[in-house]
Backbone as numpy.savetxt, mean C-alpha at the origin, in Angstrom:
# Nx Ny Nz CAx CAy CAz Cx Cy Cz
10.40 10.34 -1.61 10.96 8.99 -1.58 10.18 8.03 -2.49
8.85 8.05 -2.45 8.13 7.14 -3.35 8.36 7.47 -4.83
8.48 8.74 -5.17 8.74 9.09 -6.57 10.14 8.64 -6.96
11.12 8.78 -6.09 12.46 8.26 -6.37 12.43 6.75 -6.58
11.61 6.07 -5.79 11.42 4.63 -5.93 10.89 4.31 -7.33
9.90 5.06 -7.78 9.34 4.84 -9.12 10.36 5.14 -10.21
11.14 6.18 -10.03 12.18 6.53 -11.01 13.21 5.41 -11.10
13.66 4.89 -9.93 14.63 3.78 -9.91 14.11 2.57 -10.67
12.79 2.40 -10.69 12.19 1.25 -11.36 11.64 1.61 -12.74
12.10 2.73 -13.27 11.82 3.15 -14.66 10.35 3.38 -14.99
9.57 3.84 -14.03 8.19 4.23 -14.33 8.21 5.52 -15.13
7.33 5.59 -16.10 7.26 6.79 -16.95 5.98 7.59 -16.72
5.05 7.01 -15.98 3.82 7.74 -15.66 3.32 7.31 -14.30
2.61 8.22 -13.65 2.07 7.92 -12.32 0.84 8.78 -12.08
-0.02 8.27 -11.24 -1.14 9.04 -10.72 -0.79 9.36 -9.28
-0.99 10.60 -8.91 -0.68 11.00 -7.54 -1.95 11.55 -6.91
-2.38 10.89 -5.84 -3.58 11.32 -5.13 -3.14 12.31 -4.07
-3.69 13.53 -4.16 -3.30 14.59 -3.24 -4.53 15.33 -2.73
-4.39 15.90 -1.57 -5.43 16.76 -1.02 -5.43 18.08 -1.79
-6.61 18.64 -1.93 -6.79 19.87 -2.70 -5.85 20.99 -2.23
-5.74 21.17 -0.93 -4.93 22.26 -0.38 -3.43 22.07 -0.57
-2.99 20.86 -0.87 -1.56 20.59 -1.02 -1.13 20.43 -2.48
-2.08 20.38 -3.39 -1.76 20.06 -4.77 -0.74 21.00 -5.40
-0.97 22.31 -5.32 -0.07 23.26 -5.98 1.36 23.14 -5.47
1.50 23.03 -4.15 2.83 22.92 -3.56 3.53 21.62 -3.98
2.79 20.53 -3.96 3.37 19.24 -4.35 3.73 19.24 -5.83
2.84 19.75 -6.66 3.11 19.78 -8.10 4.34 20.64 -8.41
4.44 21.79 -7.79 5.58 22.68 -8.02 6.89 22.01 -7.59
6.89 21.41 -6.41 8.09 20.74 -5.90 8.48 19.56 -6.78
7.52 18.71 -7.11 7.80 17.52 -7.89 8.28 17.88 -9.29
7.65 18.85 -9.93 8.09 19.28 -11.26 9.53 19.76 -11.23
9.88 20.53 -10.21 11.25 21.03 -10.08 12.23 19.88 -9.88
11.86 18.91 -9.05 12.75 17.77 -8.79 12.95 16.92 -10.05
11.88 16.65 -10.77 11.98 15.84 -11.99 12.82 16.56 -13.03
12.62 17.87 -13.16 13.40 18.66 -14.13 14.88 18.69 -13.73
15.14 18.87 -12.44 16.52 18.91 -11.94 17.25 17.60 -12.24
16.55 16.49 -12.14 17.17 15.18 -12.37 17.09 14.75 -13.83
16.43 15.56 -14.65 16.32 15.23 -16.06 15.45 14.01 -16.32
14.45 13.82 -15.49 13.57 12.65 -15.60 12.26 13.07 -16.27
11.87 12.28 -17.25 10.57 12.48 -17.91 9.58 11.52 -17.30
8.66 12.04 -16.52 7.61 11.22 -15.93 6.31 12.00 -16.01
5.31 11.39 -16.61 3.99 12.02 -16.68 3.30 11.80 -15.33
2.88 12.90 -14.72 2.20 12.82 -13.43 0.80 13.40 -13.60
-0.19 12.56 -13.32 -1.58 13.04 -13.33 -2.03 13.11 -11.89
-2.49 14.28 -11.49 -2.91 14.49 -10.11 -4.40 14.18 -9.97
-4.70 13.35 -8.99 -6.08 13.04 -8.62 -6.31 13.83 -7.34
-7.14 14.85 -7.43 -7.32 15.78 -6.32 -8.60 15.41 -5.56
-8.44 15.28 -4.25 -9.60 15.02 -3.40 -9.73 16.18 -2.41
-10.96 16.44 -2.02 -11.23 17.55 -1.11 -10.49 17.37 0.21
-10.05 18.48 0.78 -9.29 18.44 2.03 -10.05 17.73 3.15
-11.36 17.93 3.21 -12.15 17.34 4.28 -12.68 15.95 3.92
-12.30 15.43 2.77 -12.79 14.13 2.30 -12.27 12.99 3.16
-13.09 11.97 3.30 -12.72 10.77 4.03 -12.34 9.63 3.08
-12.03 9.96 1.84 -11.71 8.94 0.85 -10.44 8.20 1.26
-10.49 6.89 1.06 -9.34 6.04 1.36 -8.73 5.51 0.07
-7.88 4.52 0.20 -7.18 3.94 -0.94 -8.14 3.36 -1.97
-9.13 2.59 -1.50 -10.07 1.97 -2.43 -10.85 3.03 -3.20
-11.26 4.10 -2.53 -11.98 5.17 -3.21 -11.11 5.83 -4.28
-9.83 6.02 -3.96 -8.90 6.61 -4.93 -8.71 5.69 -6.13
-8.64 4.38 -5.86 -8.49 3.42 -6.96 -9.70 3.44 -7.89
-10.88 3.68 -7.34 -12.08 3.75 -8.17 -12.02 4.94 -9.12
-11.32 5.98 -8.75 -11.16 7.14 -9.63 -10.13 6.83 -10.72
-9.06 6.14 -10.34 -7.96 5.86 -11.26 -8.27 4.70 -12.21
-8.98 3.71 -11.73 -9.19 2.45 -12.47 -9.67 2.64 -13.91
-10.64 3.50 -14.17 -11.10 3.64 -15.57 -10.03 4.21 -16.50
-8.98 4.76 -15.96 -7.93 5.39 -16.77 -6.85 4.41 -17.21
-6.89 3.18 -16.70 -5.81 2.24 -17.01 -6.35 0.83 -17.25
-5.61 0.07 -18.01 -5.99 -1.33 -18.28 -4.96 -2.30 -17.71
-3.97 -1.80 -16.99 -2.92 -2.67 -16.48 -3.03 -2.81 -14.96
-2.20 -3.69 -14.40 -2.12 -3.80 -12.95 -1.70 -2.46 -12.38
-2.05 -2.23 -11.13 -1.69 -0.96 -10.49 -0.71 -1.21 -9.36
0.24 -0.30 -9.23 1.13 -0.28 -8.09 0.66 0.86 -7.21
0.35 0.55 -5.97 -0.08 1.57 -5.02 1.03 1.71 -3.99
1.49 2.94 -3.80 2.57 3.17 -2.85 2.22 4.40 -2.01
2.35 4.25 -0.72 2.02 5.33 0.20 3.05 6.46 0.09
2.60 7.66 0.34 3.48 8.83 0.25 4.57 8.88 1.30
4.46 8.06 2.35 5.47 8.10 3.40 6.33 6.84 3.46
6.31 6.04 2.39 7.11 4.81 2.38 8.53 5.10 1.89
9.49 4.64 2.66 10.90 4.70 2.28 11.38 3.26 2.24
11.76 2.78 1.05 12.17 1.38 0.92 13.16 1.20 -0.20
13.93 0.15 -0.09 14.85 -0.24 -1.16 14.47 -1.63 -1.69
13.25 -2.06 -1.40 12.80 -3.37 -1.85 12.87 -3.43 -3.38
13.15 -4.61 -3.91 13.20 -4.79 -5.35 11.78 -4.99 -5.87
11.31 -4.02 -6.61 9.97 -4.11 -7.16 9.86 -5.25 -8.16
10.94 -5.53 -8.89 10.88 -6.63 -9.85 10.69 -7.97 -9.12
11.32 -8.15 -7.97 11.13 -9.38 -7.19 9.69 -9.48 -6.69
9.16 -8.36 -6.21 7.78 -8.35 -5.74 6.82 -8.63 -6.89
7.07 -8.05 -8.05 6.23 -8.29 -9.23 6.33 -9.75 -9.68
7.51 -10.33 -9.58 7.68 -11.75 -9.93 6.85 -12.65 -9.01
6.83 -12.32 -7.72 6.01 -13.09 -6.77 4.54 -12.92 -7.13
4.15 -11.70 -7.46 2.76 -11.42 -7.83 2.34 -12.26 -9.03
3.17 -12.26 -10.06 2.87 -13.01 -11.29 2.89 -14.51 -11.04
3.93 -15.00 -10.36 4.07 -16.44 -10.13 2.93 -16.99 -9.28
2.41 -16.17 -8.38 1.31 -16.61 -7.51 -0.05 -16.38 -8.15
-0.05 -15.72 -9.30 -1.32 -15.34 -9.95 -2.21 -14.62 -8.93
-1.60 -13.69 -8.21 -2.27 -13.01 -7.09 -3.22 -11.93 -7.57
-4.24 -11.70 -6.79 -5.14 -10.57 -7.02 -4.49 -9.30 -6.47
-3.94 -9.44 -5.27 -3.26 -8.33 -4.61 -1.99 -8.87 -3.96
-0.90 -8.17 -4.12 0.34 -8.50 -3.43 0.67 -7.31 -2.54
0.91 -7.58 -1.28 1.19 -6.52 -0.31 2.57 -6.74 0.30
3.28 -5.66 0.50 4.56 -5.73 1.18 4.32 -5.55 2.68
4.74 -6.54 3.45 4.72 -6.43 4.91 6.15 -6.64 5.39
6.47 -6.05 6.51 7.84 -6.14 7.03 7.80 -6.21 8.55
8.86 -6.70 9.15 8.91 -6.70 10.62 8.76 -5.29 11.16
8.05 -5.19 12.24 7.84 -3.90 12.90 9.17 -3.35 13.37
9.46 -2.11 13.03 10.70 -1.50 13.49 10.37 -0.43 14.52
11.00 -0.51 15.66 10.85 0.51 16.69 12.24 1.05 17.00
12.46 2.33 16.72 13.78 2.88 17.04 13.99 2.91 18.55
15.24 2.71 18.96 15.50 2.75 20.41 15.27 4.15 20.96
14.78 4.22 22.20 14.61 5.52 22.84 15.90 5.89 23.57
15.88 6.92 24.37 17.08 7.45 25.02 17.82 6.41 25.87
17.10 5.51 26.51 17.77 4.51 27.35 18.16 3.25 26.57
18.02 3.28 25.24 18.46 2.17 24.41 17.44 1.07 24.21
16.28 1.20 24.87 15.24 0.17 24.73 14.31 0.55 23.57
13.84 -0.49 22.89 12.90 -0.25 21.80 11.50 -0.18 22.36
10.76 0.82 21.92 9.40 0.97 22.38 8.54 1.44 21.22
7.46 0.71 20.96 6.56 1.05 19.86 5.65 2.20 20.30
5.40 3.11 19.35 4.49 4.21 19.60 3.06 3.65 19.60
2.40 3.66 20.74 1.08 3.04 20.88 0.02 3.68 20.00
0.15 4.98 19.71 -0.91 5.63 18.93 -0.88 5.21 17.46
0.21 4.58 17.00 0.26 4.07 15.63 -0.70 2.90 15.45
-0.93 2.13 16.48 -1.77 0.94 16.39 -1.01 -0.21 15.76
-1.31 -1.39 16.20 -0.69 -2.58 15.65 -1.42 -3.00 14.38
-0.69 -3.63 13.49 -1.30 -4.29 12.36 -1.48 -5.75 12.74
-2.64 -6.29 12.43 -2.90 -7.71 12.59 -2.80 -8.32 11.21
-1.83 -9.21 11.02 -1.57 -9.83 9.73 -1.74 -11.33 9.89
-2.75 -11.88 9.22 -2.99 -13.32 9.25 -2.42 -13.96 8.00
-1.49 -14.90 8.16 -0.82 -15.55 7.03 -1.11 -17.05 7.02
-1.22 -17.59 5.82 -1.28 -19.03 5.64 0.15 -19.53 5.77
0.46 -20.41 6.71 1.85 -20.83 6.92 2.45 -21.62 5.76
1.63 -22.14 4.86 2.19 -22.93 3.76 2.76 -22.07 2.64
2.16 -20.89 2.39 2.65 -20.07 1.27 2.71 -18.57 1.57
2.54 -18.19 2.82 2.56 -16.78 3.24 1.49 -15.93 2.58
0.42 -16.57 2.12 -0.71 -15.83 1.57 -1.33 -15.01 2.70
-1.62 -13.75 2.41 -2.27 -12.90 3.42 -3.75 -13.25 3.44
-4.21 -13.67 4.60 -5.61 -14.05 4.77 -6.39 -13.00 5.54
-5.66 -12.17 6.28 -6.30 -11.13 7.08 -5.31 -10.00 7.26
-5.78 -8.77 7.13 -4.91 -7.61 7.31 -5.76 -6.45 7.80
-5.45 -5.97 9.00 -6.19 -4.84 9.55 -5.36 -4.17 10.63
-5.56 -2.88 10.77 -4.94 -2.14 11.86 -5.90 -2.14 13.02
-5.38 -2.20 14.24 -6.25 -2.27 15.40 -7.16 -1.06 15.52
-6.78 0.08 14.96 -7.65 1.26 15.01 -8.91 1.06 14.17
-8.85 0.12 13.19 -9.99 -0.12 12.31 -10.88 -1.26 12.80
-10.52 -1.84 13.93 -11.27 -2.98 14.47 -12.13 -2.56 15.65
-13.18 -3.33 15.87 -13.95 -3.15 17.10 -13.16 -3.83 18.22
-13.82 -4.23 19.26 -13.13 -4.84 20.40 -12.63 -6.24 20.13
-13.08 -6.86 19.04 -12.66 -8.22 18.75 -12.42 -8.39 17.26
-11.64 -9.41 16.93 -11.38 -9.75 15.53 -12.36 -10.86 15.16
-13.05 -10.67 14.05 -14.02 -11.67 13.61 -13.56 -12.28 12.30
-13.53 -13.61 12.25 -13.19 -14.34 11.02 -14.43 -15.08 10.56
-14.62 -15.13 9.25 -15.73 -15.90 8.70 -15.44 -17.39 8.85
-16.47 -18.15 9.16 -16.33 -19.59 9.34 -15.80 -20.25 8.07
-16.30 -19.80 6.91 -15.85 -20.36 5.64 -14.37 -20.16 5.41
-13.86 -19.00 5.80 -12.43 -18.74 5.64 -11.61 -19.67 6.52
-12.08 -19.89 7.73 -11.36 -20.78 8.65 -11.45 -22.23 8.20
-12.52 -22.60 7.48 -12.62 -23.96 6.95 -11.58 -24.19 5.87
-11.40 -23.20 5.02 -10.45 -23.33 3.91 -9.02 -23.16 4.40
-8.81 -22.27 5.37 -7.47 -21.99 5.89 -7.46 -22.19 7.41
-7.48 -23.45 7.88 -7.61 -23.70 9.32 -6.36 -23.41 10.14
-5.22 -23.20 9.47 -3.97 -23.02 10.21 -3.40 -21.61 10.09
-4.27 -20.64 9.91 -3.82 -19.25 9.80 -3.05 -18.84 11.05
-1.96 -18.16 10.83 -1.18 -17.61 11.95 -1.37 -16.10 11.95
-1.68 -15.56 13.11 -1.94 -14.13 13.25 -0.73 -13.46 13.89
-0.20 -12.44 13.22 1.00 -11.75 13.69 0.67 -10.30 14.05
1.31 -9.82 15.10 1.26 -8.39 15.42 2.66 -7.80 15.33
3.61 -8.58 14.86 5.00 -8.13 14.74 5.33 -7.71 13.31
4.34 -7.74 12.44 4.53 -7.30 11.05 3.77 -6.01 10.82
4.27 -5.24 9.89 3.67 -3.94 9.58 3.29 -3.89 8.11
2.10 -3.43 7.84 1.67 -3.20 6.46 2.42 -1.97 5.95
3.23 -2.16 4.91 4.06 -1.06 4.39 3.30 -0.17 3.42
2.09 -0.51 3.08 1.27 0.26 2.15 1.90 0.35 0.77
2.41 -0.79 0.32 2.87 -0.95 -1.06 2.15 -2.19 -1.58
1.34 -1.98 -2.62 0.51 -3.07 -3.14 0.62 -3.13 -4.66
0.61 -4.34 -5.19 0.41 -4.56 -6.61 -0.99 -5.14 -6.72
-1.83 -4.49 -7.51 -3.23 -4.87 -7.58 -3.56 -5.24 -9.02
-4.03 -6.47 -9.19 -4.36 -6.94 -10.54 -5.59 -6.19 -11.07
-5.71 -6.19 -12.37 -6.85 -5.55 -13.00 -8.16 -6.23 -12.57
-8.11 -7.54 -12.30 -9.29 -8.26 -11.82 -9.76 -7.70 -10.48
-8.83 -7.47 -9.57 -9.17 -6.91 -8.27 -9.68 -5.48 -8.40
-9.10 -4.73 -9.31 -9.55 -3.35 -9.54 -10.99 -3.36 -10.06
-11.28 -4.27 -10.97 -12.65 -4.38 -11.50 -13.62 -4.77 -10.40
-13.20 -5.61 -9.48 -14.05 -5.97 -8.33 -14.36 -4.74 -7.50
-13.36 -3.89 -7.28 -13.59 -2.63 -6.55 -14.61 -1.76 -7.26
-14.54 -1.72 -8.58 -15.49 -0.90 -9.34 -16.91 -1.48 -9.29
-16.99 -2.80 -9.37 -18.31 -3.44 -9.42 -18.97 -3.61 -8.07
-18.16 -3.63 -7.01 -18.73 -3.86 -5.66 -18.17 -2.82 -4.69
-18.65 -1.61 -4.81 -18.10 -0.56 -3.92 -18.38 -0.83 -2.46
């Protein structure tokens, strides 16, 4: 689904971060799909060890030296029809360092027709500035201790932050080259 998303938006090259044990299978499948659809897309695989604890930021540190442009990061399990050009326009117009796609939490109805969220997924805590929807805080409850801590300086600058648990981080980000350089300089 994410590769189809990139094809729909005319991407011609991509970096794909994959676990070592899955690389051959993913590469074989993806090559066959691209050939079947007649799509020319250069795919460079960034392979990480199966037992590695590397996250998105660690993967970006590997990719960053290979590119001089903004990066689009998209999770392997995202299915969306969002307009990337609209998201990119917001990113550019806001002169943003990072633009993240968040969406209302969706819970499919269970057998009795009631919606129930899967508790093991964990809630996302999304703090937004009510004046411009700037993301001021973003974390999953699994990554937090028993309490949420905000820096006093952040609350001075943004005293009216609204904290939501009804939004979900979709794991689609546009990251400026400035933010990527910050990741490289301050691991």
